[in-house]
XYZ file of C-alpha atoms in Angstrom:
479
model
C 48.735 39.580 -25.888
C 45.449 38.664 -27.112
C 42.793 39.150 -24.511
C 39.652 35.942 -24.742
C 36.359 36.380 -23.369
C 34.082 33.558 -22.316
C 30.489 33.321 -24.144
C 29.517 30.670 -22.181
C 26.132 31.271 -20.383
C 24.177 28.352 -18.015
C 21.062 27.095 -20.496
C 18.908 26.771 -17.193
C 20.196 29.887 -16.101
C 19.435 32.282 -18.610
C 15.859 31.187 -18.824
C 16.523 32.257 -15.253
C 17.297 35.753 -16.537
C 14.402 35.581 -19.199
C 11.796 35.100 -16.647
C 13.227 37.440 -14.146
C 13.722 40.294 -16.275
C 12.157 39.953 -19.688
C 12.143 41.469 -22.823
C 11.015 44.924 -23.063
C 10.025 46.675 -26.159
C 9.618 50.273 -26.156
C 7.545 52.446 -29.538
C 8.174 55.756 -29.577
C 6.385 58.179 -31.834
C 7.380 61.359 -30.174
C 11.090 61.779 -30.484
C 11.188 62.420 -33.634
C 9.289 63.606 -36.238
C 10.156 61.828 -38.814
C 10.816 58.394 -37.926
C 9.452 56.397 -35.075
C 11.588 54.377 -32.364
C 12.072 51.148 -31.682
C 13.499 50.201 -28.351
C 14.695 47.148 -27.263
C 16.002 45.712 -24.038
C 16.437 42.380 -23.068
C 18.925 39.939 -21.453
C 21.703 39.042 -23.876
C 21.805 35.687 -25.828
C 23.548 35.147 -29.732
C 21.845 35.458 -32.349
C 19.284 37.947 -31.078
C 20.469 41.288 -32.336
C 19.456 39.184 -35.645
C 15.904 38.273 -34.762
C 15.190 41.539 -34.070
C 16.141 43.387 -37.124
C 14.210 40.343 -38.542
C 10.893 40.764 -37.374
C 11.257 44.795 -38.464
C 12.850 43.616 -42.581
C 10.129 41.292 -42.924
C 7.009 44.043 -41.933
C 9.524 46.021 -45.167
C 10.166 48.940 -42.527
C 13.009 50.999 -43.362
C 15.749 50.679 -40.584
C 17.432 54.274 -41.092
C 19.882 54.716 -37.713
C 20.597 51.921 -35.706
C 22.414 51.933 -32.162
C 23.334 48.996 -30.921
C 24.844 48.027 -27.560
C 24.802 44.063 -25.970
C 28.646 43.829 -23.835
C 27.851 42.479 -20.169
C 24.695 40.198 -20.370
C 22.645 43.039 -21.192
C 21.591 44.329 -24.989
C 20.066 47.135 -25.518
C 19.278 48.726 -29.202
C 17.441 51.470 -30.662
C 16.235 51.171 -34.137
C 15.160 54.373 -36.454
C 12.446 52.858 -38.816
C 10.068 54.399 -41.252
C 7.578 52.649 -43.987
C 8.614 51.628 -47.289
C 6.163 54.980 -47.933
C 8.652 57.331 -45.184
C 6.425 57.335 -42.802
C 6.264 56.477 -39.150
C 4.678 54.018 -37.542
C 1.313 54.297 -35.844
C -0.755 51.960 -36.973
C -1.102 50.225 -33.516
C -1.804 46.586 -34.714
C 1.261 46.850 -36.950
C 3.094 48.431 -33.216
C 1.902 45.535 -31.319
C 2.955 42.737 -34.020
C 6.493 43.885 -33.476
C 6.668 44.036 -29.677
C 5.513 40.595 -30.042
C 7.629 39.054 -32.794
C 10.826 40.567 -31.381
C 9.527 38.816 -27.771
C 8.789 35.818 -29.120
C 11.830 34.953 -31.147
C 13.909 36.172 -28.157
C 12.103 33.532 -26.057
C 12.880 31.307 -28.208
C 9.285 30.737 -29.694
C 7.933 29.087 -33.059
C 7.301 32.434 -35.750
C 4.848 29.563 -36.757
C 2.434 30.740 -33.759
C 2.293 34.280 -35.398
C 1.654 33.516 -38.566
C -1.705 34.544 -38.934
C -1.044 37.905 -37.465
C 2.120 38.673 -39.990
C -0.082 37.801 -42.797
C -3.076 40.093 -41.256
C -0.996 42.785 -40.678
C 1.615 43.057 -43.366
C -1.867 43.079 -45.515
C -2.898 46.038 -43.877
C 0.686 48.042 -43.777
C 0.964 48.147 -47.550
C -2.681 48.332 -48.488
C -3.178 45.242 -50.388
C -6.669 45.264 -51.235
C -6.296 41.758 -50.836
C -5.215 38.533 -49.021
C -2.714 35.962 -49.745
C -4.934 32.895 -49.719
C -3.041 30.275 -48.550
C -6.159 27.475 -49.308
C -3.336 25.924 -51.737
C -0.696 25.818 -49.528
C -2.812 24.603 -46.169
C -4.751 21.562 -48.138
C -1.854 20.751 -50.509
C 1.100 18.679 -49.090
C 4.347 20.234 -50.117
C 8.240 20.364 -50.521
C 11.154 22.334 -50.798
C 13.966 22.077 -53.431
C 17.017 23.669 -51.992
C 19.878 23.849 -55.150
C 22.938 25.601 -55.161
C 24.597 25.357 -58.767
C 26.968 27.105 -61.238
C 24.626 30.333 -62.805
C 24.331 30.230 -66.576
C 21.375 32.246 -68.854
C 18.171 29.530 -68.844
C 19.136 27.702 -65.764
C 15.683 28.729 -64.675
C 13.865 27.778 -67.889
C 15.390 24.136 -67.673
C 14.839 23.853 -63.955
C 11.362 24.969 -63.976
C 10.739 22.783 -67.616
C 11.476 19.897 -65.252
C 9.191 20.764 -62.412
C 6.458 20.548 -64.930
C 7.359 17.703 -67.082
C 8.009 15.763 -62.977
C 4.195 17.052 -62.503
C 5.867 19.038 -59.799
C 4.128 22.326 -59.268
C 5.203 25.945 -58.234
C 3.871 27.831 -55.343
C 6.912 29.472 -54.328
C 10.203 30.589 -55.187
C 12.934 32.748 -55.006
C 16.010 32.651 -56.865
C 19.849 34.860 -56.031
C 22.406 34.291 -57.901
C 26.607 36.332 -57.528
C 29.785 35.886 -58.316
C 28.763 33.031 -61.279
C 26.700 30.642 -58.660
C 22.898 30.421 -57.865
C 20.743 29.129 -54.718
C 17.034 28.187 -55.050
C 14.207 27.796 -53.222
C 11.622 26.328 -54.660
C 8.179 24.800 -52.764
C 6.569 22.480 -54.673
C 3.403 20.289 -54.405
C 1.989 16.975 -56.435
C 0.141 18.324 -59.208
C -0.213 14.309 -60.787
C -3.438 11.970 -60.271
C -1.103 8.907 -59.748
C -1.839 7.914 -56.262
C 1.793 9.543 -55.199
C 2.486 12.479 -53.653
C 5.205 15.002 -53.623
C 6.371 13.711 -50.214
C 7.148 10.125 -51.117
C 10.795 9.055 -50.661
C 11.222 7.424 -53.880
C 9.515 10.332 -55.528
C 11.502 13.359 -54.204
C 15.083 10.767 -54.932
C 13.266 10.760 -58.717
C 13.188 14.833 -58.721
C 16.624 15.516 -57.084
C 18.365 12.988 -59.436
C 16.799 14.597 -62.618
C 17.732 17.826 -60.735
C 21.118 16.614 -60.879
C 21.066 15.685 -63.944
C 19.951 18.972 -65.375
C 22.669 21.049 -63.139
C 25.545 18.259 -63.695
C 24.589 18.395 -68.005
C 26.982 21.459 -68.586
C 29.464 21.793 -65.409
C 33.240 20.622 -64.954
C 34.086 17.680 -62.688
C 35.183 20.775 -60.463
C 32.346 22.008 -59.890
C 30.440 21.480 -56.573
C 26.402 21.237 -57.061
C 23.974 20.497 -54.794
C 20.293 19.740 -54.920
C 17.919 18.295 -51.942
C 14.735 18.015 -50.738
C 13.593 19.216 -46.971
C 10.038 18.241 -45.685
C 7.082 20.266 -44.022
C 8.438 19.434 -40.370
C 9.225 21.583 -37.607
C 10.591 25.013 -37.645
C 12.909 26.204 -40.299
C 15.831 28.977 -40.476
C 14.056 32.066 -41.481
C 14.297 32.172 -45.760
C 16.372 34.820 -46.725
C 18.759 34.157 -44.194
C 19.356 30.798 -45.710
C 19.864 32.121 -48.880
C 22.963 34.173 -47.605
C 23.903 30.122 -45.970
C 23.549 28.331 -49.130
C 25.271 30.804 -51.238
C 27.836 31.256 -48.090
C 28.565 27.347 -48.122
C 28.186 27.469 -51.598
C 31.917 30.165 -51.746
C 30.593 32.391 -53.696
C 31.760 34.410 -51.989
C 35.491 33.372 -53.825
C 37.779 36.024 -55.516
C 41.121 38.022 -55.014
C 41.862 39.647 -52.468
C 44.869 42.827 -52.574
C 44.318 44.202 -49.434
C 44.458 42.477 -45.215
C 42.516 45.310 -44.356
C 40.602 46.282 -46.380
C 38.839 45.533 -49.983
C 37.109 48.374 -52.344
C 35.045 47.175 -54.938
C 34.703 49.760 -57.221
C 31.416 48.038 -58.875
C 29.524 48.963 -55.834
C 31.069 50.589 -54.276
C 31.433 48.695 -50.595
C 34.654 49.272 -48.755
C 34.976 46.876 -46.068
C 38.266 47.294 -42.768
C 39.370 45.515 -39.889
C 41.243 46.913 -37.594
C 42.299 45.819 -34.007
C 41.077 47.662 -30.897
C 43.476 46.169 -28.599
C 43.007 48.025 -25.154
C 39.401 46.496 -25.326
C 39.718 43.494 -27.380
C 37.660 44.053 -29.939
C 37.757 44.014 -33.395
C 36.537 47.100 -35.987
C 34.205 45.995 -38.628
C 33.422 49.402 -40.560
C 31.800 48.786 -43.367
C 30.346 52.132 -46.093
C 28.389 50.633 -49.415
C 25.623 52.204 -51.091
C 21.929 52.168 -49.231
C 19.176 50.112 -49.451
C 17.035 48.269 -47.782
C 17.543 45.029 -45.762
C 21.239 46.213 -45.497
C 21.544 45.719 -42.001
C 19.495 42.789 -42.428
C 21.947 41.160 -44.667
C 25.486 42.367 -42.914
C 23.857 41.106 -39.366
C 23.454 37.857 -41.265
C 27.108 37.259 -42.086
C 28.475 38.175 -39.143
C 26.084 35.216 -36.966
C 26.657 33.184 -39.446
C 30.330 33.826 -38.948
C 29.970 33.292 -35.104
C 31.190 36.858 -34.429
C 29.312 38.672 -30.917
C 28.649 42.738 -31.855
C 29.066 43.990 -28.938
C 28.741 47.364 -30.381
C 27.611 49.267 -33.194
C 25.903 52.260 -34.666
C 24.621 52.052 -38.441
C 23.475 55.113 -40.518
C 23.078 56.519 -44.016
C 24.382 60.026 -45.071
C 21.831 60.584 -48.664
C 22.657 57.563 -50.873
C 25.625 55.927 -48.645
C 25.495 53.503 -45.683
C 27.936 53.580 -43.117
C 27.741 50.099 -40.415
C 30.278 49.857 -37.862
C 30.742 47.326 -35.260
C 32.648 46.164 -32.482
C 32.831 42.152 -32.594
C 34.387 39.087 -31.416
C 34.109 35.953 -32.491
C 31.598 33.639 -30.337
C 35.328 32.314 -28.577
C 35.692 35.847 -27.130
C 38.908 36.391 -29.330
C 39.599 39.173 -31.735
C 40.370 38.857 -35.817
C 44.176 37.963 -35.039
C 45.151 36.427 -38.494
C 45.683 37.333 -41.860
C 43.223 34.979 -43.110
C 40.316 35.699 -40.515
C 39.821 39.331 -42.107
C 39.808 38.793 -45.730
C 37.658 36.194 -45.310
C 35.173 38.345 -43.544
C 35.568 41.220 -45.471
C 34.900 38.287 -47.924
C 31.814 37.268 -46.971
C 30.605 40.690 -46.078
C 31.085 42.344 -49.076
C 29.297 39.401 -50.810
C 26.322 39.804 -48.596
C 25.891 42.909 -49.816
C 26.094 41.949 -52.794
C 23.479 39.535 -52.826
C 20.485 41.855 -53.491
C 21.689 44.257 -55.343
C 19.613 42.887 -58.805
C 20.726 44.505 -61.546
C 18.874 45.491 -65.601
C 15.138 45.818 -65.546
C 13.082 44.458 -63.096
C 9.590 42.165 -64.733
C 6.600 42.125 -62.513
C 4.514 39.258 -63.662
C 0.978 38.702 -62.412
C -0.829 35.519 -64.257
C -3.932 32.579 -63.177
C -2.406 30.655 -60.870
C -1.917 27.002 -63.351
C 0.593 24.055 -63.548
C 3.574 24.637 -66.073
C 2.931 28.589 -65.495
C 6.656 29.219 -64.334
C 8.148 26.930 -67.011
C 5.831 28.525 -69.359
C 6.637 32.242 -68.070
C 10.605 31.558 -67.882
C 10.912 29.929 -71.788
C 9.946 33.141 -73.081
C 12.429 35.288 -71.169
C 14.565 31.924 -72.526
C 14.083 32.606 -76.718
C 13.886 35.821 -76.164
C 17.603 36.013 -75.186
C 17.186 37.066 -71.659
C 18.109 35.710 -67.914
C 16.654 35.989 -64.892
C 19.853 36.689 -62.205
C 16.593 37.458 -59.775
C 13.760 35.955 -58.805
C 10.466 36.228 -56.559
C 7.511 34.053 -57.166
C 4.178 33.205 -54.777
C 0.645 32.745 -55.058
C -1.677 35.838 -54.290
C -5.237 34.125 -54.044
C -6.148 32.258 -57.700
C -3.275 35.424 -59.228
C 0.515 33.923 -59.119
C 2.612 36.791 -58.516
C 6.430 36.620 -59.559
C 9.286 39.346 -59.832
C 12.251 38.575 -62.229
C 15.543 40.720 -62.527
C 16.454 39.887 -66.261
C 19.405 40.687 -68.433
C 21.107 39.840 -71.532
C 22.757 36.376 -71.681
C 25.703 38.297 -71.890
C 25.115 40.038 -68.485
C 24.292 43.556 -70.359
C 21.304 45.509 -70.241
C 18.322 44.011 -71.829
C 17.727 45.007 -75.786
C 13.940 46.821 -75.278
C 12.769 45.044 -78.029
C 13.347 41.390 -76.249
C 11.445 42.574 -73.351
C 8.403 43.971 -75.502
C 8.067 40.730 -77.182
C 8.468 38.623 -73.525
C 5.658 41.152 -72.718
C 3.219 40.188 -75.659
C 4.045 36.354 -75.159
C 2.651 36.938 -71.758
C -0.040 38.354 -72.349
C -1.244 35.796 -74.832
C -1.498 32.870 -72.271
C -3.809 35.848 -69.935
C -0.105 37.224 -68.045
C 0.072 41.354 -67.360
C 3.881 42.427 -67.619
C 4.738 46.040 -65.240
C 8.348 46.784 -66.456
C 11.337 48.927 -64.360
C 14.587 49.558 -63.245
C 16.348 47.047 -60.550
C 14.593 47.974 -57.143
C 17.580 47.797 -55.329
C 19.676 49.620 -57.787
C 18.151 52.591 -56.005
C 19.285 54.308 -53.198
C 15.754 55.649 -52.205
C 14.061 53.770 -49.389
C 10.617 55.160 -50.934
C 10.707 59.085 -50.028
C 10.269 60.222 -53.919
C 7.617 56.895 -54.313
C 5.150 56.640 -56.799
C 2.344 54.307 -57.461
C 4.477 52.266 -59.572
C 6.977 51.977 -56.388
C 3.953 50.952 -54.476
C 2.811 48.817 -56.815
C 6.032 46.914 -56.623
C 6.189 46.908 -53.297
C 3.452 45.477 -52.457
C 3.838 42.562 -54.885
C 6.934 41.360 -52.722
C 4.615 41.620 -50.293
C 2.464 39.298 -51.154
C 5.454 36.909 -52.345
C 7.227 36.979 -49.214
C 4.246 36.414 -46.684
C 3.296 33.447 -48.415
C 6.741 32.165 -48.600
C 7.483 32.793 -45.337
C 4.249 31.565 -43.573
C 4.630 27.634 -46.127
C 9.125 28.221 -44.949
C 8.753 27.985 -41.660
C 7.674 24.096 -41.696
C 10.034 22.824 -43.496
C 13.298 20.360 -41.701
C 15.712 18.362 -43.381
C 14.702 15.392 -45.482
C 17.353 14.047 -47.360
C 20.963 15.288 -46.433
């Protein structure tokens, strides 16, 4: 017999508990020589685990181990963390931000209030020589574009060409692809002198219609592209979580499942199992996969958006392999009792782990920021037979920086001669390209870092701090 456990908490009682027992965050640098302990003690609330993990990963902190307990009305968690270079967290500003951001997340405050502190700490934490300029985004009206569609070679080039033609300047963007699907979050501002802003509903509708025409051009009637604009009002879902949601809504997880309780994907060595512990009323989810940055964040994103509550969990890594064990129930208090439920969570967890895995070469591009730059860069990729599998683009002062994971149009490793041609073409219009292997294919968290590794980390940090600053101001305009 399945046991149900009610998860409802009266909001007034919850608020009272928060006031009587506010969240406590303890930073311990004495217990271990090789890592910092972040201890969180708080009244429980659905989503608190994700908010806590999000606060840590937003600072590019590496979580090597975690012990989670949220049974009953209380949440207690211990994280073993280091920076990207494998060092303990000793910067007092970073420590203060960790404490403040976790407490703010628990109390439901908007992240916008801590953005200035976040930007400064991200800059100092990564030893970047300069901070992201906010002038371009603070002085201009922005909108954001969310898209999901079937992936194909040259897709980003076609989309960016349309935006350039319609005089929509891309100030930040992120692209994920997985299982033949693609998801885009692109922030644009007006680049015309026609008297209409990018926030004008009629102009937004025209841009949206044009993009739909492009993505529909090669679609069959059974495919499901989605294009919508959102406007800068109010609080918005965390950008990376939103990407997970877009791809999940687009059903990128759909594939054959060979077993109702486990699935082994040989390409990525991911093993997911689900069993029921009936005497305790829990379902036990085990995930074994290659270790990589932000793995815990991605898994907890999937569990939270699938409406599962984590009551106990242990996360650790041994060498290049990560082990995650979660004791969960549905938000309605029940275990996963049907084959359909178990297969659905297995697919979703595997997809969440796979989405961030990148293949092929990573090209870090830096150039003077100007109108149509993204269109020019991606056109060079397309003309030289390179397809973009993942991308992150942002603005750094007067410069635009972008990280592109590329392969050939057949999905294989890029030809070195084509990469050299791309470098030469981009250098012609004042850009520079740094070539490296996919940063998330390696199991290393940065303990064997080189100057090149640190450069890649800084570029990634510059992008995310800009993108998060913008995206926290967006909410739906067109459904």
